[in-house]
Tab-separated table of C-alpha atoms in Angstrom:
chain	number	residue	atom	x	y	z
W	1	UNK	CA	17.208	11.126	80.016
W	2	UNK	CA	14.672	8.478	80.806
W	3	UNK	CA	11.899	10.627	79.452
W	4	UNK	CA	13.916	11.228	76.335
W	5	UNK	CA	14.484	7.555	75.802
W	6	UNK	CA	10.882	6.671	76.390
W	7	UNK	CA	9.759	9.380	74.023
W	8	UNK	CA	12.210	8.148	71.466
W	9	UNK	CA	10.990	4.590	71.730
W	10	UNK	CA	7.400	5.780	71.443
W	11	UNK	CA	8.229	7.738	68.296
W	12	UNK	CA	9.951	4.704	66.881
W	13	UNK	CA	6.872	2.671	67.499
W	14	UNK	CA	4.249	5.126	66.357
W	15	UNK	CA	6.073	7.396	63.979
W	16	UNK	CA	6.765	11.064	64.292
W	17	UNK	CA	3.419	12.766	64.846
W	18	UNK	CA	4.811	16.111	63.734
W	19	UNK	CA	5.411	14.792	60.222
W	20	UNK	CA	2.154	13.643	58.657
W	21	UNK	CA	2.211	10.450	56.630
W	22	UNK	CA	5.805	9.787	57.508
W	23	UNK	CA	6.788	7.168	59.965
W	24	UNK	CA	10.006	7.202	61.887
W	25	UNK	CA	10.455	3.503	61.439
W	26	UNK	CA	12.570	2.740	58.409
W	27	UNK	CA	10.580	-0.365	57.644
W	28	UNK	CA	7.288	1.533	57.711
W	29	UNK	CA	8.039	3.240	54.421
W	30	UNK	CA	7.278	0.143	52.421
W	31	UNK	CA	3.776	0.092	53.832
W	32	UNK	CA	3.120	3.470	52.255
W	33	UNK	CA	3.478	2.031	48.805
W	34	UNK	CA	0.832	-0.554	49.442
W	35	UNK	CA	-2.647	0.466	48.525
W	36	UNK	CA	-5.244	0.246	45.919
W	37	UNK	CA	-4.053	1.513	42.564
W	38	UNK	CA	-5.979	4.541	41.418
W	39	UNK	CA	-7.225	3.919	37.879
W	40	UNK	CA	-7.476	6.683	35.356
W	41	UNK	CA	-11.028	7.994	34.781
W	42	UNK	CA	-11.359	7.206	31.102
W	43	UNK	CA	-15.062	6.374	30.913
W	44	UNK	CA	-16.186	9.996	30.682
W	45	UNK	CA	-13.898	10.946	27.775
W	46	UNK	CA	-14.845	7.720	26.041
W	47	UNK	CA	-18.552	8.584	26.296
W	48	UNK	CA	-17.848	12.069	24.971
W	49	UNK	CA	-15.796	10.689	22.088
W	50	UNK	CA	-18.557	8.309	21.005
W	51	UNK	CA	-21.257	10.958	21.306
W	52	UNK	CA	-19.205	13.443	19.319
W	53	UNK	CA	-18.750	10.964	16.500
W	54	UNK	CA	-22.480	10.167	16.496
W	55	UNK	CA	-23.385	13.854	16.330
W	56	UNK	CA	-20.931	14.350	13.472
W	57	UNK	CA	-22.598	11.517	11.580
W	58	UNK	CA	-25.994	13.113	12.089
W	59	UNK	CA	-24.577	16.417	10.832
W	60	UNK	CA	-23.300	14.701	7.701
W	61	UNK	CA	-26.736	13.209	7.216
W	62	UNK	CA	-28.264	16.690	7.478
W	63	UNK	CA	-25.883	17.926	4.778
W	64	UNK	CA	-27.054	15.213	2.423
W	65	UNK	CA	-30.764	15.253	3.351
W	66	UNK	CA	-31.897	18.184	1.113
W	67	UNK	CA	-30.535	16.370	-1.926
W	68	UNK	CA	-31.522	12.895	-0.853
W	69	UNK	CA	-35.123	13.798	-0.070
W	70	UNK	CA	-35.445	16.456	-2.787
W	71	UNK	CA	-36.637	19.381	-0.648
W	72	UNK	CA	-36.704	21.586	-3.755
W	73	UNK	CA	-39.334	19.550	-5.638
W	74	UNK	CA	-38.707	21.348	-8.925
W	75	UNK	CA	-38.932	24.863	-7.470
W	76	UNK	CA	-36.737	27.587	-8.862
W	77	UNK	CA	-35.538	29.005	-5.548
W	78	UNK	CA	-33.877	26.995	-2.861
W	79	UNK	CA	-36.356	26.377	-0.014
W	80	UNK	CA	-35.576	27.704	3.427
W	81	UNK	CA	-35.643	24.198	4.861
W	82	UNK	CA	-32.690	23.275	2.668
W	83	UNK	CA	-30.738	26.308	3.835
W	84	UNK	CA	-31.465	25.532	7.450
W	85	UNK	CA	-30.506	21.894	7.047
W	86	UNK	CA	-27.289	22.679	5.224
W	87	UNK	CA	-26.209	25.340	7.703
W	88	UNK	CA	-27.185	23.365	10.757
W	89	UNK	CA	-25.684	20.162	9.363
W	90	UNK	CA	-22.371	21.909	8.741
W	91	UNK	CA	-22.369	23.333	12.265
W	92	UNK	CA	-23.233	19.986	13.818
W	93	UNK	CA	-20.568	18.214	11.779
W	94	UNK	CA	-17.883	20.717	12.727
W	95	UNK	CA	-18.798	20.854	16.396
W	96	UNK	CA	-19.135	17.080	16.586
W	97	UNK	CA	-15.733	16.479	15.045
W	98	UNK	CA	-14.127	19.108	17.278
W	99	UNK	CA	-15.743	17.614	20.372
W	100	UNK	CA	-14.672	14.118	19.387
W	101	UNK	CA	-11.118	15.299	18.795
W	102	UNK	CA	-10.963	17.030	22.175
W	103	UNK	CA	-12.357	14.031	24.017
W	104	UNK	CA	-10.013	11.768	22.085
W	105	UNK	CA	-7.020	13.879	23.059
W	106	UNK	CA	-8.128	13.798	26.673
W	107	UNK	CA	-8.563	10.045	26.522
W	108	UNK	CA	-5.119	9.507	24.995
W	109	UNK	CA	-3.512	11.786	27.570
W	110	UNK	CA	-5.145	9.957	30.448
W	111	UNK	CA	-4.317	6.530	29.104
W	112	UNK	CA	-0.687	7.450	28.582
W	113	UNK	CA	-0.296	8.864	32.065
W	114	UNK	CA	1.458	6.522	34.497
W	115	UNK	CA	-0.888	4.783	36.834
W	116	UNK	CA	-0.433	6.287	40.252
W	117	UNK	CA	-0.571	4.279	43.423
W	118	UNK	CA	-2.890	5.536	46.038
W	119	UNK	CA	-0.829	6.150	49.166
W	120	UNK	CA	-2.828	4.190	51.651
W	121	UNK	CA	-1.164	2.982	54.783
W	122	UNK	CA	-1.446	-0.694	55.402
W	123	UNK	CA	-3.924	-1.724	58.051
W	124	UNK	CA	-1.377	-3.463	60.232
W	125	UNK	CA	2.161	-3.500	58.945
W	126	UNK	CA	4.030	-6.691	59.488
W	127	UNK	CA	5.884	-6.519	62.765
W	128	UNK	CA	9.567	-6.170	62.167
W	129	UNK	CA	11.627	-7.238	65.090
W	130	UNK	CA	14.763	-5.409	66.042
W	131	UNK	CA	17.879	-6.816	64.489
W	132	UNK	CA	19.237	-7.897	67.895
W	133	UNK	CA	16.794	-10.746	67.938
W	134	UNK	CA	18.328	-12.322	64.896
W	135	UNK	CA	21.778	-12.956	66.412
W	136	UNK	CA	22.314	-16.633	66.193
W	137	UNK	CA	23.987	-18.390	69.075
W	138	UNK	CA	27.580	-19.311	68.583
W	139	UNK	CA	28.270	-22.967	67.860
W	140	UNK	CA	29.246	-25.047	70.796
W	141	UNK	CA	32.980	-25.450	71.203
W	142	UNK	CA	34.291	-28.960	70.854
W	143	UNK	CA	35.290	-30.558	74.145
W	144	UNK	CA	38.350	-32.439	73.036
W	145	UNK	CA	40.591	-33.841	75.776
W	146	UNK	CA	43.525	-31.627	76.326
W	147	UNK	CA	46.969	-33.168	76.054
W	148	UNK	CA	48.779	-34.017	79.286
W	149	UNK	CA	50.843	-31.098	80.258
W	150	UNK	CA	52.946	-30.385	83.270
W	151	UNK	CA	51.169	-28.659	86.010
W	152	UNK	CA	50.898	-25.069	85.480
W	153	UNK	CA	49.783	-22.416	87.769
W	154	UNK	CA	46.135	-22.262	88.167
W	155	UNK	CA	44.656	-20.910	85.019
W	156	UNK	CA	43.056	-17.673	85.358
W	157	UNK	CA	39.354	-17.955	85.449
W	158	UNK	CA	37.997	-17.057	82.097
W	159	UNK	CA	36.632	-13.688	81.919
W	160	UNK	CA	32.976	-13.460	82.166
W	161	UNK	CA	31.385	-13.195	78.789
W	162	UNK	CA	30.124	-9.870	77.752
W	163	UNK	CA	26.488	-9.392	78.420
W	164	UNK	CA	24.859	-11.040	75.502
W	165	UNK	CA	22.530	-8.722	73.711
W	166	UNK	CA	20.557	-11.685	72.511
W	167	UNK	CA	17.186	-12.081	74.024
W	168	UNK	CA	17.168	-15.771	73.229
W	169	UNK	CA	17.355	-17.320	76.733
W	170	UNK	CA	18.748	-20.662	75.582
W	171	UNK	CA	21.628	-19.110	73.674
W	172	UNK	CA	22.466	-16.710	76.480
W	173	UNK	CA	22.475	-19.482	79.079
W	174	UNK	CA	24.672	-21.613	76.852
W	175	UNK	CA	27.136	-18.826	76.346
W	176	UNK	CA	27.246	-18.205	80.077
W	177	UNK	CA	27.748	-21.796	81.178
W	178	UNK	CA	30.197	-22.969	78.519
W	179	UNK	CA	33.324	-21.236	79.902
W	180	UNK	CA	32.401	-22.190	83.436
W	181	UNK	CA	32.132	-25.858	82.560
W	182	UNK	CA	35.417	-25.703	80.651
W	183	UNK	CA	37.160	-24.124	83.630
W	184	UNK	CA	35.761	-26.754	85.997
W	185	UNK	CA	36.897	-29.590	83.727
W	186	UNK	CA	40.396	-28.136	83.476
W	187	UNK	CA	40.583	-27.785	87.251
W	188	UNK	CA	39.534	-31.370	87.858
W	189	UNK	CA	41.968	-32.656	85.291
W	190	UNK	CA	44.809	-30.713	86.829
W	191	UNK	CA	43.910	-31.999	90.277
W	192	UNK	CA	43.961	-35.598	89.059
W	193	UNK	CA	47.308	-35.101	87.464
W	194	UNK	CA	48.667	-33.651	90.691
W	195	UNK	CA	47.498	-36.627	92.749
W	196	UNK	CA	48.831	-39.321	90.422
W	197	UNK	CA	52.622	-38.798	90.988
W	198	UNK	CA	52.245	-38.911	94.710
W	199	UNK	CA	50.251	-42.157	94.514
W	200	UNK	CA	52.843	-43.786	92.319
W	201	UNK	CA	55.637	-42.786	94.699
W	202	UNK	CA	53.726	-44.336	97.567
W	203	UNK	CA	53.399	-47.585	95.631
W	204	UNK	CA	57.078	-47.586	94.792
K	1	UNK	CA	-7.484	30.196	53.233
K	2	UNK	CA	-7.454	26.669	52.051
K	3	UNK	CA	-5.155	25.953	49.140
K	4	UNK	CA	-6.571	23.956	46.287
K	5	UNK	CA	-4.827	20.794	45.209
K	6	UNK	CA	-4.189	20.792	41.444
K	7	UNK	CA	-6.346	18.225	39.718
K	8	UNK	CA	-4.445	15.256	38.396
K	9	UNK	CA	-6.990	14.720	35.617
K	10	UNK	CA	-8.348	18.113	34.568
K	11	UNK	CA	-11.799	18.077	33.027
K	12	UNK	CA	-11.996	18.752	29.262
K	13	UNK	CA	-13.994	21.936	29.631
K	14	UNK	CA	-13.889	22.831	25.941
K	15	UNK	CA	-15.140	19.437	24.880
K	16	UNK	CA	-17.940	19.587	27.442
K	17	UNK	CA	-18.913	23.005	26.137
K	18	UNK	CA	-19.002	21.504	22.667
K	19	UNK	CA	-21.434	18.870	23.867
K	20	UNK	CA	-23.632	21.555	25.371
K	21	UNK	CA	-23.524	23.491	22.118
K	22	UNK	CA	-24.524	20.374	20.207
K	23	UNK	CA	-27.507	19.957	22.494
K	24	UNK	CA	-28.567	23.550	21.806
K	25	UNK	CA	-28.138	23.123	18.049
K	26	UNK	CA	-30.221	19.959	18.192
K	27	UNK	CA	-32.973	21.803	20.032
K	28	UNK	CA	-32.843	24.566	17.462
K	29	UNK	CA	-33.084	22.065	14.632
K	30	UNK	CA	-36.113	20.470	16.232
K	31	UNK	CA	-37.953	23.795	16.559
K	32	UNK	CA	-36.781	25.372	13.278
K	33	UNK	CA	-39.587	24.102	10.997
K	34	UNK	CA	-42.219	25.641	13.284
K	35	UNK	CA	-40.350	28.826	14.153
K	36	UNK	CA	-39.281	29.871	10.646
K	37	UNK	CA	-42.562	29.078	8.928
K	38	UNK	CA	-41.259	27.524	5.785
K	39	UNK	CA	-43.193	29.012	2.855
K	40	UNK	CA	-41.531	27.581	-0.215
K	41	UNK	CA	-42.723	24.550	-2.100
K	42	UNK	CA	-42.340	21.549	0.124
K	43	UNK	CA	-41.998	23.679	3.265
K	44	UNK	CA	-44.023	22.954	6.349
K	45	UNK	CA	-47.429	24.654	6.439
K	46	UNK	CA	-49.219	25.341	9.670
K	47	UNK	CA	-51.791	22.650	10.321
K	48	UNK	CA	-50.701	20.540	7.328
K	49	UNK	CA	-49.135	17.137	7.428
K	50	UNK	CA	-45.395	17.077	8.141
K	51	UNK	CA	-43.232	17.307	5.057
K	52	UNK	CA	-40.070	15.313	4.501
K	53	UNK	CA	-37.906	18.261	5.543
K	54	UNK	CA	-39.817	18.677	8.776
K	55	UNK	CA	-39.570	14.994	9.609
K	56	UNK	CA	-35.849	15.002	8.930
K	57	UNK	CA	-35.229	18.150	10.937
K	58	UNK	CA	-37.273	17.073	13.936
K	59	UNK	CA	-35.850	13.569	14.030
K	60	UNK	CA	-32.264	14.675	13.492
K	61	UNK	CA	-32.576	17.506	16.007
K	62	UNK	CA	-34.087	15.204	18.604
K	63	UNK	CA	-31.333	12.654	18.024
K	64	UNK	CA	-28.586	15.241	18.368
K	65	UNK	CA	-30.117	16.665	21.526
K	66	UNK	CA	-30.607	13.237	23.053
K	67	UNK	CA	-27.066	12.109	22.286
K	68	UNK	CA	-25.497	15.303	23.608
K	69	UNK	CA	-27.547	15.371	26.798
K	70	UNK	CA	-26.935	11.677	27.394
K	71	UNK	CA	-23.194	12.218	26.935
K	72	UNK	CA	-23.187	15.092	29.395
K	73	UNK	CA	-25.112	13.087	31.962
K	74	UNK	CA	-22.886	10.066	31.377
K	75	UNK	CA	-19.737	12.110	31.834
K	76	UNK	CA	-21.101	13.661	35.023
K	77	UNK	CA	-22.192	10.271	36.353
K	78	UNK	CA	-18.868	8.592	35.624
K	79	UNK	CA	-16.932	11.461	37.178
K	80	UNK	CA	-19.121	11.421	40.266
K	81	UNK	CA	-18.723	7.666	40.602
K	82	UNK	CA	-14.954	7.910	40.233
K	83	UNK	CA	-14.728	10.689	42.787
K	84	UNK	CA	-16.923	8.803	45.208
K	85	UNK	CA	-14.800	5.693	44.764
K	86	UNK	CA	-11.282	7.079	44.960
K	87	UNK	CA	-11.503	10.569	46.487
K	88	UNK	CA	-13.892	9.850	49.271
K	89	UNK	CA	-11.821	11.514	51.956
K	90	UNK	CA	-10.888	14.671	50.042
């Protein structure tokens, strides 16, 4: 039994070692959410998007170059350089636009994804004391003088207070001594009242 | 056998292949005037001064190749930096 209790207290303090990343303490769960947020890697798709657009622009330039620079120079047949530029320019334009679209889609998908939180355990979680420590001491009872009453049989001694679970030594001592002091005061008062009638009869 | 964790941000493989293809097309465009041996009027002759078509092809091909290779290297560098920063222990 003792071993079981000690093992239980150790698991409460350290967490269950059989369950990774899961602490047995209920207050340790909040520490799991703390950590550095993991940003989305958007720089790579952004670089690809820009480069794809640039390549597409160069491909468009290649499509216009044979006419802009007049490769033909009055010849009847179309020169091979014009054919190569037109074909290559069309390929570069198409591939560049497709690449830019794919990188753009990837970038949009990553930016729309919710930002995850990296599950990093806190270095030292804030110590959470057991709830027994937070029991406040009861307020002190008022010591009002009791009205004069005929003598009664000795009052039963107040029952001893239940063992206070509070660890606060001042509150526990106060709770322990308060009924004892009240019982002592009642006893003295009753004794004085018992002596008074006899003294008056002696005087009379 | 160790199970692989599915990637949260899968790499755009098709787009990266497109960048590689652009680099190859740029290299082809750079070498085309010398490989094809343009023979028409205004085509590049061996040993002659570069024509306008050759200058355009070489410059455009070099630009496309440089941009594509730089994008590939930039993507690889940014991915490596991100992995080193946030997936150090995996």
